XYZ file of N, CA and C in Angstrom:
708
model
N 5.590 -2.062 4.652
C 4.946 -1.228 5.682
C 3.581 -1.829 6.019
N 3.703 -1.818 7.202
C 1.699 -2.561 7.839
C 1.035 -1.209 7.824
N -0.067 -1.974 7.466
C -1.295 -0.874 7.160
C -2.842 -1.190 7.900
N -2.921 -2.939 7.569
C -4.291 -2.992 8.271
C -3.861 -2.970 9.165
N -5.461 -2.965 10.034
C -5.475 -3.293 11.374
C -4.436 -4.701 12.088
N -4.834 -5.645 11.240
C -4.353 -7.119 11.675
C -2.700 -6.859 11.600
N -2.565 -6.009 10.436
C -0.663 -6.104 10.127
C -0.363 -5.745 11.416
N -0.553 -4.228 11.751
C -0.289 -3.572 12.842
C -0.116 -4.052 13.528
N -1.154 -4.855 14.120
C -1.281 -5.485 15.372
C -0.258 -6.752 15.419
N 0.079 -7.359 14.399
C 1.040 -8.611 14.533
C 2.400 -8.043 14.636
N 2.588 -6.686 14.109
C 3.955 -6.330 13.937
C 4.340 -5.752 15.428
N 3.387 -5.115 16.105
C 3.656 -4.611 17.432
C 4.012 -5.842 18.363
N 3.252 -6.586 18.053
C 3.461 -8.309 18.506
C 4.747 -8.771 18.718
N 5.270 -8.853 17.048
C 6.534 -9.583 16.736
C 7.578 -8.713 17.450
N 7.574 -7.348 17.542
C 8.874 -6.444 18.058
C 8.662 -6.827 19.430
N 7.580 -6.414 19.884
C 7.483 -6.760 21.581
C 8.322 -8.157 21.535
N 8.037 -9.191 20.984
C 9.022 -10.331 21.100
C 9.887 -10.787 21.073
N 10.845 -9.483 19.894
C 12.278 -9.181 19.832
C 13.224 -8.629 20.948
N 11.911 -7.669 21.495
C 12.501 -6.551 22.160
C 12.885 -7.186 23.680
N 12.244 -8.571 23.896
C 12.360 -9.202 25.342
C 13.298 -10.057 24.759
N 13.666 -10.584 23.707
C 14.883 -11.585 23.576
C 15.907 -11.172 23.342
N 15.643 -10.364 22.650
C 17.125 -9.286 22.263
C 16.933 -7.544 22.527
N 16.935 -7.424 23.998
C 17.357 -5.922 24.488
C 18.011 -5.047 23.936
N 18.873 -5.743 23.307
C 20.185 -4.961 23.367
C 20.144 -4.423 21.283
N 18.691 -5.273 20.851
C 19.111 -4.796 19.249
C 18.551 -3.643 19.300
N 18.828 -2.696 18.835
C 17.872 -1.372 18.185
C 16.816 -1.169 17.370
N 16.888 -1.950 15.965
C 16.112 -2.219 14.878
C 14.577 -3.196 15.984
N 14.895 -3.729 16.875
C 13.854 -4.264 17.386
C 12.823 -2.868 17.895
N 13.864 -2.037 18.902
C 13.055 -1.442 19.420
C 12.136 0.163 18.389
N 13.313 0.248 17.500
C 13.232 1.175 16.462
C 11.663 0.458 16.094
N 11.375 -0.831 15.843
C 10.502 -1.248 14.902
C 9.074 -1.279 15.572
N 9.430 -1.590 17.087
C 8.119 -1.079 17.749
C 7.616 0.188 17.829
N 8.313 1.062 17.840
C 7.897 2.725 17.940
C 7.228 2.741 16.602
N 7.993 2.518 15.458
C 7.269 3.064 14.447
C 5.936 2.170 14.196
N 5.500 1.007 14.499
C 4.547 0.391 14.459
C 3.322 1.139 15.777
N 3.606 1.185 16.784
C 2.529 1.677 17.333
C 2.296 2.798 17.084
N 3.120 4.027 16.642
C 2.970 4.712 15.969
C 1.825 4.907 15.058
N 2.099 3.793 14.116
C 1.517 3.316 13.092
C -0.005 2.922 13.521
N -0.156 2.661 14.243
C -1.284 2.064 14.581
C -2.297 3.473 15.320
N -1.690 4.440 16.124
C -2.427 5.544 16.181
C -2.737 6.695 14.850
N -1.520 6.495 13.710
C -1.184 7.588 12.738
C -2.804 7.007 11.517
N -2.695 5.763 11.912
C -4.042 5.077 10.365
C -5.309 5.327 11.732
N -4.995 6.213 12.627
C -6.587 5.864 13.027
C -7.112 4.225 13.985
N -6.208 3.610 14.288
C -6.956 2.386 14.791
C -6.776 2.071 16.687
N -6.022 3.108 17.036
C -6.017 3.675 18.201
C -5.818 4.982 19.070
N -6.433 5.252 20.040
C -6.225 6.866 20.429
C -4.526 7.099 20.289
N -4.236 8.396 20.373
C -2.690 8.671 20.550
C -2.434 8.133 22.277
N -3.273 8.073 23.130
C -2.974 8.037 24.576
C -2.620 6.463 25.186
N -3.397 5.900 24.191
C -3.043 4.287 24.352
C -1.896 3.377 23.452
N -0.653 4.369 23.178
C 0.655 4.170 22.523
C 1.841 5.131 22.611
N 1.442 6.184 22.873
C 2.355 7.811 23.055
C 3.476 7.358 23.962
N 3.362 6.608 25.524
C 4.346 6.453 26.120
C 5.316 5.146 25.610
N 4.653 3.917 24.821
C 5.710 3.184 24.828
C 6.150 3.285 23.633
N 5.798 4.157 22.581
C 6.249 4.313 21.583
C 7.243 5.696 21.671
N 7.235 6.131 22.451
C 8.438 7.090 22.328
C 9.436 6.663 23.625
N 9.206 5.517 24.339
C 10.189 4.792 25.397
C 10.917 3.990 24.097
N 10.402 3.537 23.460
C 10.710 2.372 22.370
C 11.464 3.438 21.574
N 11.335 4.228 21.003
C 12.278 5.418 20.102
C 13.394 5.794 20.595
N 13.292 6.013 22.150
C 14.769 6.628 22.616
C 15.441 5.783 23.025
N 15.060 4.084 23.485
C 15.764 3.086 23.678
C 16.705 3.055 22.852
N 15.712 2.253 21.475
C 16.682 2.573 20.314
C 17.406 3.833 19.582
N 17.941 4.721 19.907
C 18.286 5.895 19.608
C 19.463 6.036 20.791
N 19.503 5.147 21.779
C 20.329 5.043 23.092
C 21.140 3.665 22.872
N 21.072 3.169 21.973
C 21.868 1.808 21.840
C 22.180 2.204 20.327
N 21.779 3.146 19.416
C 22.113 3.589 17.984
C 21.765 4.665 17.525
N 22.613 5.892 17.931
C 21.554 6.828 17.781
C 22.284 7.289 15.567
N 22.844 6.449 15.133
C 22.957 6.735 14.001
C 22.546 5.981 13.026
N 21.732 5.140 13.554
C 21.240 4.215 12.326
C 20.108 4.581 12.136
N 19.456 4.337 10.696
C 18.735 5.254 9.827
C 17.375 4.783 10.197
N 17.200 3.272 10.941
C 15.724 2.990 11.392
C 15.592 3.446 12.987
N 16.776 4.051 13.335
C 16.483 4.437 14.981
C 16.023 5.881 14.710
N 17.051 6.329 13.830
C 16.403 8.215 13.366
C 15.063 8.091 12.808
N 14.455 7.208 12.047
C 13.088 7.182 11.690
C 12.511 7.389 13.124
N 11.873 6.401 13.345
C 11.495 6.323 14.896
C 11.574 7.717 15.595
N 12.706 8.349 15.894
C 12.734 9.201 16.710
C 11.966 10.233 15.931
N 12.225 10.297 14.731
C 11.454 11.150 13.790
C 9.958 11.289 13.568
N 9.463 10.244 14.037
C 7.741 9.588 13.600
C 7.511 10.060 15.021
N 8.210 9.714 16.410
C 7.246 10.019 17.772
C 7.407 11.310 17.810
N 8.319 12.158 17.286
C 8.742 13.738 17.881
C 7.479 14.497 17.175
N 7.599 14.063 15.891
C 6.230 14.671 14.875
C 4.517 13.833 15.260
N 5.059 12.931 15.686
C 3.279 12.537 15.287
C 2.948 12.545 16.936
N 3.869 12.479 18.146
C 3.154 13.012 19.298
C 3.116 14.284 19.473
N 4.158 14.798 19.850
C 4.436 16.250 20.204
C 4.595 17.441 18.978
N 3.597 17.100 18.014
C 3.807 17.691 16.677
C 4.751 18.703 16.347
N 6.397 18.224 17.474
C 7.259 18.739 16.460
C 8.086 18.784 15.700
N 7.603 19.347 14.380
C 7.515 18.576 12.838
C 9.067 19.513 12.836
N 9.795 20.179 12.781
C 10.306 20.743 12.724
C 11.848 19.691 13.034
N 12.257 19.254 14.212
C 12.818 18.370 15.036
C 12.507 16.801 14.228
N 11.148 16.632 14.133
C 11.407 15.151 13.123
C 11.600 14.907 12.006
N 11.296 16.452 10.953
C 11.991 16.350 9.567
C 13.437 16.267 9.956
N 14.394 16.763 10.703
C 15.366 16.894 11.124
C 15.835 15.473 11.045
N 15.098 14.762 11.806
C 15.681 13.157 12.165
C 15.511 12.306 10.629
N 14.556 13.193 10.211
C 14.207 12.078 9.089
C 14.841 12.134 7.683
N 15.349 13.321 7.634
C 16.373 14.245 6.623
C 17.827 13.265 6.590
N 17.938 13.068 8.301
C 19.563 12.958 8.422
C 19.223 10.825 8.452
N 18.302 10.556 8.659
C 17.788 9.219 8.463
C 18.122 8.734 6.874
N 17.352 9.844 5.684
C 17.247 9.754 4.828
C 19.194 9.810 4.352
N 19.414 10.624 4.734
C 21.530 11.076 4.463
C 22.035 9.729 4.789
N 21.814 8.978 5.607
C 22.456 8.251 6.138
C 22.265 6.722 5.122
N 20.808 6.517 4.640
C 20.299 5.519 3.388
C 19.102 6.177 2.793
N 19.508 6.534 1.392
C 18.416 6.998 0.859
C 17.228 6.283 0.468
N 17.444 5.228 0.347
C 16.522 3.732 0.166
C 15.478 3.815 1.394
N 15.773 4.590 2.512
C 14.673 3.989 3.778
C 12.898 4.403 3.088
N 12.429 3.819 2.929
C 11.239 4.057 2.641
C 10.387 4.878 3.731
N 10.398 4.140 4.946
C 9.827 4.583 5.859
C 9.754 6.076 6.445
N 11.236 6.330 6.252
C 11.697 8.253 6.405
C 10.983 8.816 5.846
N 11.377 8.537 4.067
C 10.620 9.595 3.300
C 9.054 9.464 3.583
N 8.532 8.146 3.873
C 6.418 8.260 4.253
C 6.474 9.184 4.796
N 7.455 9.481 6.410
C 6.864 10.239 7.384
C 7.802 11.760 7.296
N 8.692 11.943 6.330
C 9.126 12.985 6.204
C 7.887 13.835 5.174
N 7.640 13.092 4.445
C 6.509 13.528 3.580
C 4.953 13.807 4.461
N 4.953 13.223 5.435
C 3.768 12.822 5.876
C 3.850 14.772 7.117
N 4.686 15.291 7.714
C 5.073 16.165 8.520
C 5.818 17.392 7.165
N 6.342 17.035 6.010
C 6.201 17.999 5.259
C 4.719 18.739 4.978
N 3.897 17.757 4.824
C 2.555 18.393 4.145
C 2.161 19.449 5.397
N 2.278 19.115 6.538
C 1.958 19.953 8.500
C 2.785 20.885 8.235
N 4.116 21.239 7.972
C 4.657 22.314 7.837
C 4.589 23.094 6.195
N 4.164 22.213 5.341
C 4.536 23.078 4.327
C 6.264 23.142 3.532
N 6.970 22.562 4.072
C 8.342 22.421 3.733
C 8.706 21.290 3.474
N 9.792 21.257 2.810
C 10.503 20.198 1.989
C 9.586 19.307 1.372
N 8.704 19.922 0.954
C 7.774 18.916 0.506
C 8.497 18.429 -1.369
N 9.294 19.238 -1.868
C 9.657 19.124 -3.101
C 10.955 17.725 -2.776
N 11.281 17.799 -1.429
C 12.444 16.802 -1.403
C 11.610 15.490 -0.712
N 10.565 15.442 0.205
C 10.090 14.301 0.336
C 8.895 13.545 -0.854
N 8.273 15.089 -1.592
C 7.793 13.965 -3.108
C 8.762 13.006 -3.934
N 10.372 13.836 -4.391
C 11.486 12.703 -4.935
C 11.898 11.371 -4.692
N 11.365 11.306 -3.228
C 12.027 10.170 -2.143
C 10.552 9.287 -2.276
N 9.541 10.080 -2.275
C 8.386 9.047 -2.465
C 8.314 8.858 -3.585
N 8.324 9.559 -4.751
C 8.651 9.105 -5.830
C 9.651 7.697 -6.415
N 10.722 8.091 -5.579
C 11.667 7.231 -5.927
C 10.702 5.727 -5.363
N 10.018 5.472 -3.973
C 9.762 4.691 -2.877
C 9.045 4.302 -4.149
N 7.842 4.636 -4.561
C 7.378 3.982 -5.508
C 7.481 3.403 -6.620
N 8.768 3.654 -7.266
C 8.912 2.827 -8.203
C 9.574 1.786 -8.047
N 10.693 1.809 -6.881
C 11.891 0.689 -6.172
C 10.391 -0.849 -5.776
N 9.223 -0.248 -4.884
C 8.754 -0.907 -4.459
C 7.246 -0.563 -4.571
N 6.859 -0.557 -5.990
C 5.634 -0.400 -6.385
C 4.091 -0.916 -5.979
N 4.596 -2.051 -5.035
C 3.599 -3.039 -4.081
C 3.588 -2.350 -2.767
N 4.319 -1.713 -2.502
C 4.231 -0.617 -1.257
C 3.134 0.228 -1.170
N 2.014 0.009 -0.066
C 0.926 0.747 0.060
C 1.160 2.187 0.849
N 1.689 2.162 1.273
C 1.886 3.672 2.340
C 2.503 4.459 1.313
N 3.231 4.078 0.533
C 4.133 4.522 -0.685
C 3.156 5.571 -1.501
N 2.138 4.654 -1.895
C 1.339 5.690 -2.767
C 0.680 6.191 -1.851
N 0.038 5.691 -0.865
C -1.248 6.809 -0.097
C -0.484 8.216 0.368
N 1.014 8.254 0.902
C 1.698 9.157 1.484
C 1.681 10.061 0.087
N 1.916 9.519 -0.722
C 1.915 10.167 -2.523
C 0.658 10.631 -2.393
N -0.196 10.571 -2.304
C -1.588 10.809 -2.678
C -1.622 12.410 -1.843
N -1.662 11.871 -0.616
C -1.519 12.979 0.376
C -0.821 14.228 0.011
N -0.017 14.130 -0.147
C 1.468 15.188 -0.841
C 0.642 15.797 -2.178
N 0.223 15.087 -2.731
C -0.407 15.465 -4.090
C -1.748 16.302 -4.100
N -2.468 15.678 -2.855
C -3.665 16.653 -2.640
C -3.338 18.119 -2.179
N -2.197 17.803 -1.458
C -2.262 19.133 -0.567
C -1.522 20.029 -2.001
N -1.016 19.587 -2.822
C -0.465 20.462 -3.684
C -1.713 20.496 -4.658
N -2.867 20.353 -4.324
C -4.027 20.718 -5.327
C -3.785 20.000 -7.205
N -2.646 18.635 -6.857
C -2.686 18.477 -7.813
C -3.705 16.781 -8.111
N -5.026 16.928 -8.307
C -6.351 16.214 -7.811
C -5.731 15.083 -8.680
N -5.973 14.925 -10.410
C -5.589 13.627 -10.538
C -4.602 12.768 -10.363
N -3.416 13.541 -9.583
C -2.682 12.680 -9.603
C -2.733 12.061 -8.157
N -3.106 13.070 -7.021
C -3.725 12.152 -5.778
C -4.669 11.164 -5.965
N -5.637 10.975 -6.755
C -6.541 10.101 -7.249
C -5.838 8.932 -8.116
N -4.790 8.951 -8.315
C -3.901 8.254 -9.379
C -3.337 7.380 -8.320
N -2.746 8.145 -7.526
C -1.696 7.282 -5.967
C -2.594 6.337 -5.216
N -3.846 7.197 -5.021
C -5.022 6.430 -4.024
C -5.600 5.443 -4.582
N -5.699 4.941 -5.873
C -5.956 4.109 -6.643
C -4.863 3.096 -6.550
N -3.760 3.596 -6.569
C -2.937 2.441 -6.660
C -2.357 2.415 -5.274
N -2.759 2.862 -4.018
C -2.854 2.120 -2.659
C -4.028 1.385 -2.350
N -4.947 1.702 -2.783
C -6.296 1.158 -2.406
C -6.185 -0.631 -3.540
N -5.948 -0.287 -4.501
C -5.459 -1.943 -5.069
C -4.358 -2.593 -4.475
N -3.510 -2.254 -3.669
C -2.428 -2.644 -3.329
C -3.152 -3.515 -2.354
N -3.714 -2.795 -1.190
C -4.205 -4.151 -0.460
C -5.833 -3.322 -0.696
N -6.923 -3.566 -0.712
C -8.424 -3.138 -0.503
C -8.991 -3.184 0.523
N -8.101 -4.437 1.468
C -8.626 -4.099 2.913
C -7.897 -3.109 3.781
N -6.958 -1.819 3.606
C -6.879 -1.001 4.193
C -7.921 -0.116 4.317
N -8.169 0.306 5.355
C -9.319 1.073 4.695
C -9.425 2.891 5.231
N -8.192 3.306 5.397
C -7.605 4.490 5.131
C -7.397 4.819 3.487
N -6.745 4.044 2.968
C -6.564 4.008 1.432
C -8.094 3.741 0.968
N -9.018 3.225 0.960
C -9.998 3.011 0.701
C -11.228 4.330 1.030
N -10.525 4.973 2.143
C -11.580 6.110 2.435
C -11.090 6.672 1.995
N -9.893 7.415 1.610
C -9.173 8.239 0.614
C -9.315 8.160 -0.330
N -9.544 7.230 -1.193
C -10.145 6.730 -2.632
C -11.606 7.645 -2.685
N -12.483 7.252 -1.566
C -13.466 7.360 -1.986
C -13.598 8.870 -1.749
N -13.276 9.364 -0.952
C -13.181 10.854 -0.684
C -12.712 11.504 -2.118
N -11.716 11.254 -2.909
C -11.188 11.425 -4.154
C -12.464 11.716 -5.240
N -13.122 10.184 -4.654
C -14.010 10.209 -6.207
C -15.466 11.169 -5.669
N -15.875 11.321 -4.582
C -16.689 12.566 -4.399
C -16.368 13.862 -4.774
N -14.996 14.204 -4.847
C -14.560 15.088 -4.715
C -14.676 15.876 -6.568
N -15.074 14.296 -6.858
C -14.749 14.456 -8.685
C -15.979 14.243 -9.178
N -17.081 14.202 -8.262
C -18.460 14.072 -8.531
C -18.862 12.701 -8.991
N -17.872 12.111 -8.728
C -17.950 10.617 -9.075
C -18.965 9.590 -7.787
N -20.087 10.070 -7.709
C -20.889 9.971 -6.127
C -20.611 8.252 -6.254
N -21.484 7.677 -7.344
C -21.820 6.425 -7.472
C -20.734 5.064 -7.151
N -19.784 5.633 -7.639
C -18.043 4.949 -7.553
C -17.666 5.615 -5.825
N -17.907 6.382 -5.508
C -18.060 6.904 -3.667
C -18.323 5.873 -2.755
N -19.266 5.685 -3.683
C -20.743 4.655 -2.539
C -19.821 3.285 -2.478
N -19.553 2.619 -3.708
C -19.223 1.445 -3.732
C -17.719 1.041 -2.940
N -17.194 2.213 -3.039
C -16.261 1.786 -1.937
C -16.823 2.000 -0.450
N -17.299 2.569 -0.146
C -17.660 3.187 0.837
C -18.644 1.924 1.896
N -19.544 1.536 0.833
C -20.274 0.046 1.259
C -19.257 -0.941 1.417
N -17.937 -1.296 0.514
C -17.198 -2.370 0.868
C -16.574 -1.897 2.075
N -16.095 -0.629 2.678
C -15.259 -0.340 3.919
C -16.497 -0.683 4.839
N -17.919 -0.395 4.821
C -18.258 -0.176 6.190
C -19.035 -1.555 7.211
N -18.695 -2.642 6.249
C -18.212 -3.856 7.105
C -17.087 -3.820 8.023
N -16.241 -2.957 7.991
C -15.115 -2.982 8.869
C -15.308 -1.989 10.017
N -15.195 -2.059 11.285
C -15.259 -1.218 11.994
C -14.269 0.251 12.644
N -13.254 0.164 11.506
C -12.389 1.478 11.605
C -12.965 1.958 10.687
N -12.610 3.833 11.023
C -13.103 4.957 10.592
C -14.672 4.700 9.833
N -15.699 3.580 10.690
C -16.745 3.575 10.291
C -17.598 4.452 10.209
N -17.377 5.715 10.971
C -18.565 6.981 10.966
C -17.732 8.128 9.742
N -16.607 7.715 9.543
C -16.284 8.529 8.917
C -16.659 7.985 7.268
N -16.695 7.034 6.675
C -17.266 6.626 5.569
C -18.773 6.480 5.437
N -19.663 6.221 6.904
C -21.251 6.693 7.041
C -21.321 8.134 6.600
N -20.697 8.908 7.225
C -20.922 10.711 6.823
C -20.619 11.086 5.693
N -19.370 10.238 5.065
C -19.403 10.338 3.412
C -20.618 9.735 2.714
N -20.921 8.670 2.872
C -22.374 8.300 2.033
C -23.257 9.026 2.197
N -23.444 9.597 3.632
C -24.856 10.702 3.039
C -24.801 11.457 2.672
N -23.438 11.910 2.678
C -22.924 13.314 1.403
C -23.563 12.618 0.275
N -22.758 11.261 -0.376
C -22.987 10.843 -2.092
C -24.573 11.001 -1.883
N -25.258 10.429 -0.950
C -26.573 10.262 -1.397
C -27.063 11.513 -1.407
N -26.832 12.700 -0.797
C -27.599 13.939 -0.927
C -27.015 14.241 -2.110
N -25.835 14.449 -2.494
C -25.693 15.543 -3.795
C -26.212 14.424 -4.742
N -26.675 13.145 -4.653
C -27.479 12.115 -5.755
C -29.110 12.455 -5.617
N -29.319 13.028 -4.637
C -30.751 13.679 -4.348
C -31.571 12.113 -3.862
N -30.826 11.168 -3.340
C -31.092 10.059 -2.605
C -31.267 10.441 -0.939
N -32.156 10.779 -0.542
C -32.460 11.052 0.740
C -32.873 10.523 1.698
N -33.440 9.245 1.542
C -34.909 8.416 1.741
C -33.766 7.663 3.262
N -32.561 7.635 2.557
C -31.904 6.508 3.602
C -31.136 7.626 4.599
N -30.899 9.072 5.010
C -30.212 9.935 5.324
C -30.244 9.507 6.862
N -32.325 10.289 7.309
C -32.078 9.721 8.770
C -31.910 8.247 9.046
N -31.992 7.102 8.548
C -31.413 5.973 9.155
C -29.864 6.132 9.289
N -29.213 6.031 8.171
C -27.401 6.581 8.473
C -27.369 7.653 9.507
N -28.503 9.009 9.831
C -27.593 9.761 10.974
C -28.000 9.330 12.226
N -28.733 8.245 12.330
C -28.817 7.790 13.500
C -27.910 6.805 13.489
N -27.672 6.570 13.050
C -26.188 5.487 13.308
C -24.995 6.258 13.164
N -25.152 7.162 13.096
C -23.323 7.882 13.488
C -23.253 7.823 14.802
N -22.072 7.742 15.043
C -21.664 7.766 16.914
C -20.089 8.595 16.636
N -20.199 9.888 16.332
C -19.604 10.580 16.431
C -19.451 11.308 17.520
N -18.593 11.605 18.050
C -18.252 12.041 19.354
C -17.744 14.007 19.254
């Protein structure tokens, strides 16, 4: 699964390149939806600058296969993550999952629209469960784990997942702000900061890891640097 910025962007690349040589495959077009997808779902573009060709790209493929388990993903990821309805893409992603229980990708985003509704969340933790041990180098694997785990208020073990997405690659830096959000959360300010300084060389979710540091530094009673960081937020 692509996660950075750069993956994203090469993978939307490579399908667009499939998708003009070979029209007629599905898995091509299946693979673009869920990538631009992907690329609005981590934050690295608005929903408005992917919404139409990523759900043209979903029903293509879903119109040349509507039973194969990476075309039901797809249809499953645009129904929930544009038109948030989660209801209709657990649906796709359930019968995605029936069809190969192995798809990794289903259970991320069945898990990912369980936590929005509150349901099946006991059957998409098994499937991420399972995702993680089949393919333990899988980063979305644990962060989607992490997620699932917070919302069930169960803290160390979301801190357990986010740890082992954030080592998986370190330059994601969704997994990396999730980490660090974790360790504030555990009063762990100092271990906050240090991730927080390695993400904000990168320019995704940069105001959102600035507004976490002046959290660590206030509850550290470090103040001195506050108004320089809130003048550099460009929060909208």
């Amino acid at each position: 699964m692509h996660c950075t910025f750069e993956d994203v962007s090469q993978a939307i690349a490579s399908f667009q390149w499939q998708t003009n040589t070979e029209p007629d495959d599905p898995l091509g077009w299946a693979g673009l939806a869920i990538s631009l997808s992907l690329k609005t779902w981590l934050g690295y573009s608005p929903p408005a600058s992917t919404e139409l060709t990523a759900k043209a790209a979903a029903f293509r493929a879903c119109n040349i296969s509507s039973k194969q388990s990476q075309c039901l993903t797809a249809l499953g990821l645009v129904r929930g993550a544009y038109d948030c309805d989660f209801e209709s893409a657990q649906s796709c992603l359930l019968s995605a999952l029936a069809s190969d229980p192995k798809q990794t990708e289903a259970a991320l985003f069945l898990s990912a629209f369980s936590v929005e509704q509150k349901t099946n969340m006991e059957i998409a933790g098994r499937h991420l469960h399972r995702a993680t041990r089949v393919h333990p180098e899988e980063l979305m694997s644990h962060y989607m784990e992490g997620i699932l785990r917070a919302r069930q208020r169960r803290h160390q073990a979301a801190m357990d997942s986010f740890t082992n997405a954030y080592h998986s690659n370190p330059n994601c830096i969704p997994a990396l702000a999730a980490l660090a959000i974790c360790k504030a959360a555990a009063h762990d300010y100092e271990a906050a900061e240090v991730l927080i300084d390695r993400g904000l060389d990168q320019e995704h979710l940069h105001d959102v890891l600035q507004a976490l540091k002046i959290y660590c530094l206030g509850r550290r009673g470090r103040t001195e640097r506050a108004p320089q960081l809130l003048s550099e937020l460009t929060l909208s």
